[in-house]
Short mmCIF file of C-alpha atoms and ligand atoms in Angstrom, two decimals:
data_model
loop_
_atom_site.label_atom_id
_atom_site.label_comp_id
_atom_site.label_asym_id
_atom_site.label_seq_id
_atom_site.Cartn_x
_atom_site.Cartn_y
_atom_site.Cartn_z
CA MET A 295 -13.59 -16.03 -5.82
CA LYS A 296 -10.69 -13.65 -4.60
CA ILE A 297 -7.12 -12.99 -5.70
CA TRP A 298 -4.18 -11.06 -4.79
CA LYS A 299 -2.72 -9.96 -7.56
CA PRO A 300 0.92 -7.47 -6.73
CA PHE A 301 1.16 -4.06 -8.24
CA GLU A 302 3.89 -1.72 -8.10
CA LEU A 303 2.10 1.88 -7.23
CA HIS A 304 4.24 4.56 -8.26
CA THR A 305 6.34 4.90 -11.41
CA HIS A 306 7.51 7.58 -14.01
CA THR A 307 8.06 7.27 -17.53
CA PHE A 308 10.43 9.64 -19.59
CA HIS A 309 7.39 11.76 -20.15
CA SER A 310 7.94 13.12 -16.82
CA ASP A 311 11.48 12.59 -15.30
CA GLY A 312 12.11 8.48 -15.38
CA LYS A 313 14.19 6.99 -17.61
CA HIS A 314 11.31 4.18 -19.63
CA SER A 315 8.74 4.04 -22.35
CA LEU A 316 5.50 3.16 -20.39
CA LEU A 317 6.39 -0.38 -22.85
CA GLU A 318 9.88 -0.78 -21.43
CA MET A 319 8.74 -0.73 -17.73
CA VAL A 320 5.66 -2.71 -18.28
CA LYS A 321 8.62 -5.16 -19.46
CA GLU A 322 10.85 -4.67 -16.83
CA ALA A 323 7.46 -5.35 -14.07
CA LYS A 324 7.14 -8.61 -16.01
CA MET A 325 10.29 -9.64 -14.62
CA LEU A 326 9.59 -8.92 -11.70
CA GLY A 327 6.91 -10.99 -10.82
CA LEU A 328 4.06 -8.04 -11.05
CA GLN A 329 1.01 -8.55 -12.60
CA GLY A 330 -0.21 -4.43 -12.76
CA LEU A 331 1.59 -1.35 -12.01
CA ALA A 332 0.14 2.44 -12.43
CA LEU A 333 1.65 4.86 -13.73
CA THR A 334 2.02 8.27 -11.66
CA ASP A 335 4.41 10.73 -13.50
CA HIS A 336 5.21 14.34 -12.35
CA ASN A 337 1.93 16.71 -13.19
CA THR A 338 1.16 14.44 -16.50
CA MET A 339 -0.72 11.90 -18.14
CA SER A 340 0.66 12.12 -21.65
CA GLY A 341 2.49 8.65 -20.54
CA LEU A 342 -0.54 6.87 -20.75
CA ILE A 343 -1.42 7.24 -24.35
CA GLY A 344 -1.10 3.92 -25.61
CA LYS A 345 -1.76 2.18 -22.59
CA GLU A 346 -4.92 -0.23 -23.80
CA GLU A 347 -2.13 -1.76 -26.44
CA VAL A 348 0.46 -2.61 -23.63
CA GLU A 349 -2.10 -4.01 -21.37
CA SER A 350 -3.23 -6.38 -23.75
CA GLN A 351 0.18 -7.45 -25.16
CA PHE A 352 1.39 -8.05 -21.68
CA ASP A 353 -1.45 -9.27 -20.49
CA ILE A 354 -0.69 -6.11 -17.53
CA ASN A 355 -3.12 -3.44 -15.61
CA ILE A 356 -2.39 -0.04 -15.96
CA ILE A 357 -4.24 2.04 -13.47
CA SER A 358 -4.12 5.67 -14.45
CA GLY A 359 -2.71 8.04 -12.05
CA LEU A 360 -0.59 11.18 -11.79
CA GLU A 361 1.75 12.68 -9.25
CA TRP A 362 0.89 16.20 -8.23
CA THR A 363 4.42 17.45 -7.99
CA THR A 364 4.37 20.88 -5.50
CA PHE A 365 6.39 22.68 -3.28
CA TYR A 366 4.99 21.34 -0.48
CA GLY A 367 4.41 17.95 -0.98
CA HIS A 368 4.07 15.59 -3.22
CA MET A 369 0.77 13.47 -3.58
CA ASN A 370 -0.23 10.67 -6.24
CA MET A 371 -3.86 10.59 -7.86
CA LEU A 372 -5.30 6.98 -8.99
CA GLY A 373 -7.95 6.09 -11.35
CA VAL A 374 -8.48 9.88 -12.66
CA SER A 375 -7.97 9.78 -16.13
CA GLU A 376 -8.34 13.41 -16.68
CA TYR A 377 -5.57 15.77 -15.88
CA ILE A 378 -5.96 17.88 -12.78
CA ASP A 379 -4.23 21.38 -12.31
CA TRP A 380 -2.72 21.74 -8.50
CA ARG A 381 -1.22 25.36 -9.00
CA GLU A 382 -4.25 26.72 -8.03
CA PHE A 383 -4.24 24.73 -4.31
CA THR A 384 -2.07 26.26 -1.33
CA PRO A 385 -0.94 24.68 2.00
CA LYS A 386 -4.02 25.47 3.68
CA SER A 387 -6.40 24.16 0.59
CA ILE A 388 -5.10 20.72 -0.71
CA HIS A 389 -8.70 19.97 0.23
CA THR A 390 -10.05 21.88 -2.65
CA GLY A 391 -7.94 19.45 -5.00
CA ILE A 392 -8.81 16.40 -3.44
CA LYS A 393 -12.18 16.49 -3.64
CA LYS A 394 -11.87 17.28 -7.56
CA VAL A 395 -10.14 14.27 -7.60
CA HIS A 396 -13.17 12.16 -5.34
CA ASP A 397 -15.71 14.26 -7.51
CA LYS A 398 -13.60 12.30 -10.71
CA ASN A 399 -13.92 8.67 -8.73
CA GLY A 400 -9.92 8.79 -8.11
CA ILE A 401 -7.83 8.32 -4.84
CA VAL A 402 -5.41 10.07 -3.57
CA GLY A 403 -2.27 8.92 -1.17
CA ILE A 404 0.89 10.91 0.57
CA VAL A 405 3.89 9.44 -0.99
CA HIS A 406 6.98 10.25 0.70
CA PRO A 407 5.95 11.96 3.54
CA TYR A 408 9.32 12.22 5.43
CA ARG A 409 12.16 11.89 2.28
CA ILE A 410 14.18 14.72 2.21
CA GLY A 411 12.92 18.25 1.06
CA SER A 412 14.38 21.21 -0.76
CA PRO A 413 17.23 21.92 -1.59
CA ILE A 414 18.11 18.11 -2.63
CA CYS A 415 14.29 17.15 -3.84
CA THR A 416 12.05 20.12 -3.71
CA GLY A 417 8.41 19.62 -2.18
CA CYS A 418 9.79 15.99 -1.71
CA PHE A 419 8.85 16.46 2.56
CA TRP A 420 5.57 16.72 3.08
CA GLU A 421 4.17 20.28 4.95
CA TYR A 422 0.72 20.63 3.70
CA HIS A 423 -2.31 20.96 6.46
CA VAL A 424 -3.96 18.31 6.35
CA GLU A 425 -7.89 19.66 8.22
CA ASP A 426 -9.25 16.02 7.46
CA TRP A 427 -7.48 12.58 7.22
CA THR A 428 -10.74 11.06 6.42
CA ASP A 429 -9.90 12.85 2.59
CA ILE A 430 -6.31 10.49 2.72
CA ASP A 431 -7.41 7.75 1.02
CA TYR A 432 -3.58 6.09 1.40
CA ILE A 433 0.04 6.80 2.94
CA GLU A 434 2.77 5.37 0.63
CA VAL A 435 4.52 3.90 4.07
CA TRP A 436 7.51 2.59 1.99
CA SER A 437 9.27 3.73 -0.42
CA GLY A 438 12.10 3.18 -2.96
CA THR A 439 13.89 -0.38 -2.90
CA LEU A 440 14.61 -2.49 0.05
CA PRO A 441 11.99 -0.29 1.76
CA SER A 442 11.42 -1.56 5.53
CA VAL A 443 15.41 -0.71 6.04
CA LYS A 444 15.35 3.45 5.35
CA LYS A 445 14.99 5.60 8.00
CA ASP A 446 12.00 8.00 6.14
CA ASN A 447 9.84 4.64 5.41
CA ARG A 448 10.20 3.93 8.93
CA ARG A 449 8.37 7.38 10.30
CA ALA A 450 6.14 7.52 7.46
CA PHE A 451 5.03 3.94 8.49
CA HIS A 452 4.80 5.19 12.24
CA LEU A 453 2.42 7.97 10.79
CA TRP A 454 -0.16 5.82 9.63
CA THR A 455 0.03 3.94 12.92
CA GLU A 456 -0.64 6.69 14.65
CA LYS A 457 -3.37 7.66 12.20
CA LEU A 458 -5.31 4.38 12.63
CA ASN A 459 -4.30 4.72 16.55
CA GLU A 460 -6.52 8.09 15.96
CA GLY A 461 -9.20 6.43 14.46
CA TYR A 462 -9.04 6.79 10.70
CA GLN A 463 -9.21 3.83 8.32
CA ILE A 464 -6.59 5.03 6.04
CA THR A 465 -4.39 2.35 3.78
CA ALA A 466 -0.95 1.75 3.35
CA VAL A 467 1.00 0.50 0.28
CA ASN A 468 4.64 0.58 -0.82
CA GLY A 469 5.71 2.75 -4.31
CA ARG A 470 8.71 2.44 -5.37
CA ASP A 471 8.86 5.95 -7.18
CA TRP A 472 10.65 4.06 -10.02
CA HIS A 473 12.17 6.28 -12.32
CA GLU A 474 14.92 3.59 -14.03
CA THR A 475 16.14 -0.04 -13.95
CA THR A 476 19.76 -0.77 -12.86
CA GLU A 477 21.61 -4.13 -12.79
CA LEU A 478 22.26 -2.94 -8.97
CA ASP A 479 19.17 -2.56 -7.67
CA ASP A 480 17.99 -4.44 -4.17
CA PRO A 481 15.18 -5.97 -3.69
CA ILE A 482 11.39 -3.80 -4.69
CA ALA A 483 8.48 -4.51 -2.69
CA ALA A 484 5.02 -5.16 -3.70
CA THR A 485 1.39 -4.05 -3.25
CA PHE A 486 -0.85 -7.02 -3.54
CA LEU A 487 -4.26 -6.07 -4.30
CA LYS A 488 -7.24 -8.18 -3.42
CA VAL A 489 -9.84 -8.50 -6.90
CA ASP A 490 -12.71 -10.85 -7.87
CA LYS A 491 -10.96 -13.11 -10.31
CA VAL A 492 -12.05 -12.21 -13.95
CA GLU A 493 -10.53 -12.60 -17.61
CA LYS A 494 -10.70 -9.07 -18.00
CA ASN A 495 -11.47 -6.62 -16.06
CA ALA A 496 -14.52 -4.58 -17.95
CA ASP A 497 -14.56 -1.89 -15.63
CA GLY A 498 -10.52 -0.92 -16.34
CA ASP A 499 -9.14 0.31 -13.05
CA ARG A 500 -11.79 0.34 -10.87
CA ALA A 501 -11.43 -2.90 -8.87
CA PHE A 502 -7.73 -2.22 -8.00
CA ILE A 503 -9.15 1.53 -6.90
CA ASN A 504 -11.83 0.08 -4.70
CA ALA A 505 -9.47 -2.72 -3.02
CA ILE A 506 -7.02 0.59 -2.26
CA LYS A 507 -10.08 2.60 -0.63
CA HIS A 508 -11.14 -0.41 0.88
CA GLY A 509 -7.53 -1.53 2.42
CA GLU A 510 -7.81 -4.91 0.74
CA VAL A 511 -4.11 -4.56 0.47
CA SER A 512 -1.20 -7.05 1.84
CA VAL A 513 2.32 -5.45 1.46
CA SER A 514 5.70 -7.81 0.85
CA MET A 515 9.30 -7.86 -0.16
CA GLY A 516 8.87 -12.19 -0.07
CA PRO A 517 5.78 -13.61 0.78
CA LEU A 518 2.57 -12.81 0.64
CA ILE A 519 0.37 -12.96 3.95
CA ASP A 520 -3.25 -12.86 4.26
CA MET A 521 -5.06 -12.42 7.53
CA THR A 522 -8.87 -12.87 8.70
CA LEU A 523 -10.25 -12.41 11.80
CA GLU A 524 -13.18 -14.74 13.04
CA TRP A 525 -15.78 -13.43 15.69
CA ASN A 526 -19.16 -14.24 15.95
CA GLU A 527 -18.72 -17.18 13.76
CA GLN A 528 -18.01 -15.03 11.19
CA LYS A 529 -15.00 -14.04 9.28
CA HIS A 530 -13.47 -11.13 8.64
CA PRO A 531 -10.95 -10.45 5.62
CA ILE A 532 -8.44 -7.21 5.53
CA GLY A 533 -9.83 -4.05 5.36
CA GLY A 534 -13.30 -5.10 6.97
CA GLU A 535 -14.97 -4.23 9.60
CA ILE A 536 -16.10 -6.00 13.00
CA LEU A 537 -18.68 -4.30 14.52
CA ILE A 538 -19.06 -5.34 18.47
CA GLY A 539 -22.01 -4.44 20.97
CA ARG A 540 -21.55 -4.59 24.71
CA ASN A 541 -21.83 -7.92 26.55
CA VAL A 542 -20.57 -9.94 23.87
CA ASP A 543 -17.56 -12.42 24.16
CA MET A 544 -14.30 -10.61 23.30
CA LYS A 545 -12.26 -13.88 22.06
CA ALA A 546 -11.74 -13.64 18.22
CA LYS A 547 -9.83 -16.22 16.37
CA VAL A 548 -7.28 -14.78 14.35
CA ASN A 549 -6.13 -17.09 10.73
CA ILE A 550 -2.60 -15.78 9.08
CA THR A 551 -1.62 -17.24 6.25
CA VAL A 552 1.65 -17.13 4.15
CA ASP A 553 2.02 -17.61 0.54
CA TYR A 554 5.69 -18.30 -0.74
CA SER A 555 4.52 -18.88 -4.23
CA VAL A 556 4.11 -14.98 -5.23
CA ARG A 557 6.26 -13.62 -7.21
CA GLU A 558 7.83 -17.00 -7.59
CA ARG A 559 11.85 -17.08 -7.80
CA LYS A 560 12.25 -13.28 -7.94
CA TRP A 561 13.09 -12.73 -4.03
CA GLU A 562 15.11 -14.85 -2.27
CA LEU A 563 14.76 -16.08 2.13
CA GLU A 564 17.73 -17.51 3.74
CA ASP A 565 17.19 -20.67 5.77
CA GLN A 566 15.04 -19.38 9.26
CA ASN A 567 12.55 -19.66 11.35
CA LEU A 568 10.73 -16.03 10.51
CA LYS A 569 8.39 -15.07 13.30
CA ILE A 570 4.68 -13.28 12.95
CA SER A 571 3.39 -10.50 14.98
CA ILE A 572 -0.06 -9.31 15.30
CA ASN A 573 -0.01 -5.40 16.42
CA SER A 574 -2.80 -3.47 17.32
CA ASN A 575 -3.65 0.11 18.87
CA LYS A 576 -2.98 -1.29 22.28
CA GLY A 577 0.65 -2.65 21.24
CA MET A 578 1.84 -6.33 19.85
CA LEU A 579 -0.76 -8.54 21.00
CA ASN A 580 1.00 -12.15 20.00
CA GLU A 581 4.20 -12.94 18.50
CA ASN A 582 4.61 -16.62 17.02
CA VAL A 583 7.89 -18.16 15.14
CA LEU A 584 6.97 -19.73 11.33
CA LEU A 585 8.83 -22.23 10.98
CA MET A 586 10.62 -22.83 7.42
CA ASN A 587 7.82 -23.01 4.75
CA GLN A 588 5.42 -23.12 7.27
CA GLU A 589 1.62 -21.54 5.58
CA GLN A 590 -0.14 -21.00 8.39
CA ILE A 591 -0.55 -19.98 12.18
CA VAL A 592 -3.94 -19.69 13.90
CA SER A 593 -3.88 -17.70 17.49
CA SER A 594 -6.36 -16.38 19.18
CA VAL A 595 -6.75 -12.34 20.59
CA ASN A 596 -8.93 -10.60 23.33
CA LEU A 597 -10.79 -7.66 21.41
CA GLU A 598 -11.24 -5.68 24.45
CA GLU A 599 -10.18 -2.30 23.46
CA ILE A 600 -9.45 -2.87 19.81
CA ARG A 601 -9.47 -0.85 17.29
CA TRP A 602 -7.54 -2.01 14.70
CA LEU A 603 -5.67 -4.74 14.10
CA ARG A 604 -2.93 -6.06 11.44
CA ALA A 605 0.33 -8.39 11.06
CA GLU A 606 3.71 -8.32 10.52
CA LEU A 607 6.05 -10.62 8.99
CA TYR A 608 9.73 -10.09 10.45
CA GLY A 609 13.18 -11.88 9.66
CA VAL A 610 16.30 -11.35 7.63
CA PHE A 611 15.99 -10.32 4.27
CA ASN A 612 18.38 -9.33 1.99
CA GLY A 613 21.20 -9.91 4.69
CA VAL A 614 19.75 -7.36 7.22
CA TYR A 615 16.78 -8.61 10.15
CA THR A 616 14.00 -6.46 9.19
CA MET A 617 9.84 -6.34 8.67
CA ILE A 618 9.63 -8.05 5.26
CA ALA A 619 5.64 -7.98 5.09
CA PHE A 620 2.66 -6.43 6.44
CA THR A 621 -1.10 -6.28 6.13
CA ASN A 622 -3.74 -3.92 6.31
CA ALA A 623 -5.79 -3.36 9.45
CA ILE A 624 -8.92 -5.00 9.98
CA TYR A 625 -10.94 -3.17 12.10
CA VAL A 626 -13.17 -3.30 15.46
CA ILE A 627 -15.76 -0.79 16.21
CA ASN A 628 -17.46 -0.66 19.35
CA THR A 629 -21.12 -0.05 19.15
CA SER A 630 -22.18 0.32 22.50
CA LEU A 631 -20.03 3.71 23.01
ZN1 ZN B 864 7.97 12.68 -5.19
ZN1 ZN B 865 7.37 10.04 -7.72
#
């Protein structure tokens, strides 16, 4: 059986410019209803010392990571246990660095690509030339707290949509870029990773890295949305691929479920009807009103010319009408082309 686990994928301790120790951050993460986090200090992995003890003491999963912090952009690598130096790479040779990470079974993601750069935040704006987007495992489309309302995140979300439209299978995640905790913090979003339900992950980070790599990811500030696409009597999950040939029935059934019990009491929704949209490379396929506490929506779609689709949840959150959650994509591959 597979379950969803809420993660925070972008964090810093005082081993770089964060205020917490790993232990303090884990305590705060538990208070936020999270079950895992990735530690991604700037250009160092020394904050991970003692990781196993913290994991077993607090029943939490910690992914080893690092934020490659360069003058031309920031990139997170996850699932690597040794430091990989970025200084030998120029704006034109980022792929050499990515290959080193992939060779060690790690994954890479472009983080906060449109955050304002120099002189406010050196290198925060992404300027690298990506020659081959198949090399990019994920994009951090939401950054910071209350992420969906922020303009730079809307641009990052749009970049992801463009890459999906171009035919790339890229995962989208949230990353708070967590440096400290204050009483005035806005609500956070969590990146939910779908993994096998096991007592203890014998292979450490691997299951979580694979979930991100394969797009088995749903992101939300509130309830968790999951989606399956049923076509030709087969059900396909988020991150999955449907292969369809010529002269077949293009009608498919989309099943969306909404789980209000995740991160219980850590977020609030005022009384309202929410809206669930199914978005795709052909634009919005349909919109459904979700009545209060309704847990499921079933609708039908025509897969003609569809290459990917995802679900998006909208409503008033923290006083603002905004996107509250989104799933990663299900891909449709036309084998007759
Ligand atoms: Zn950064
Ligand atoms: Zn950061």
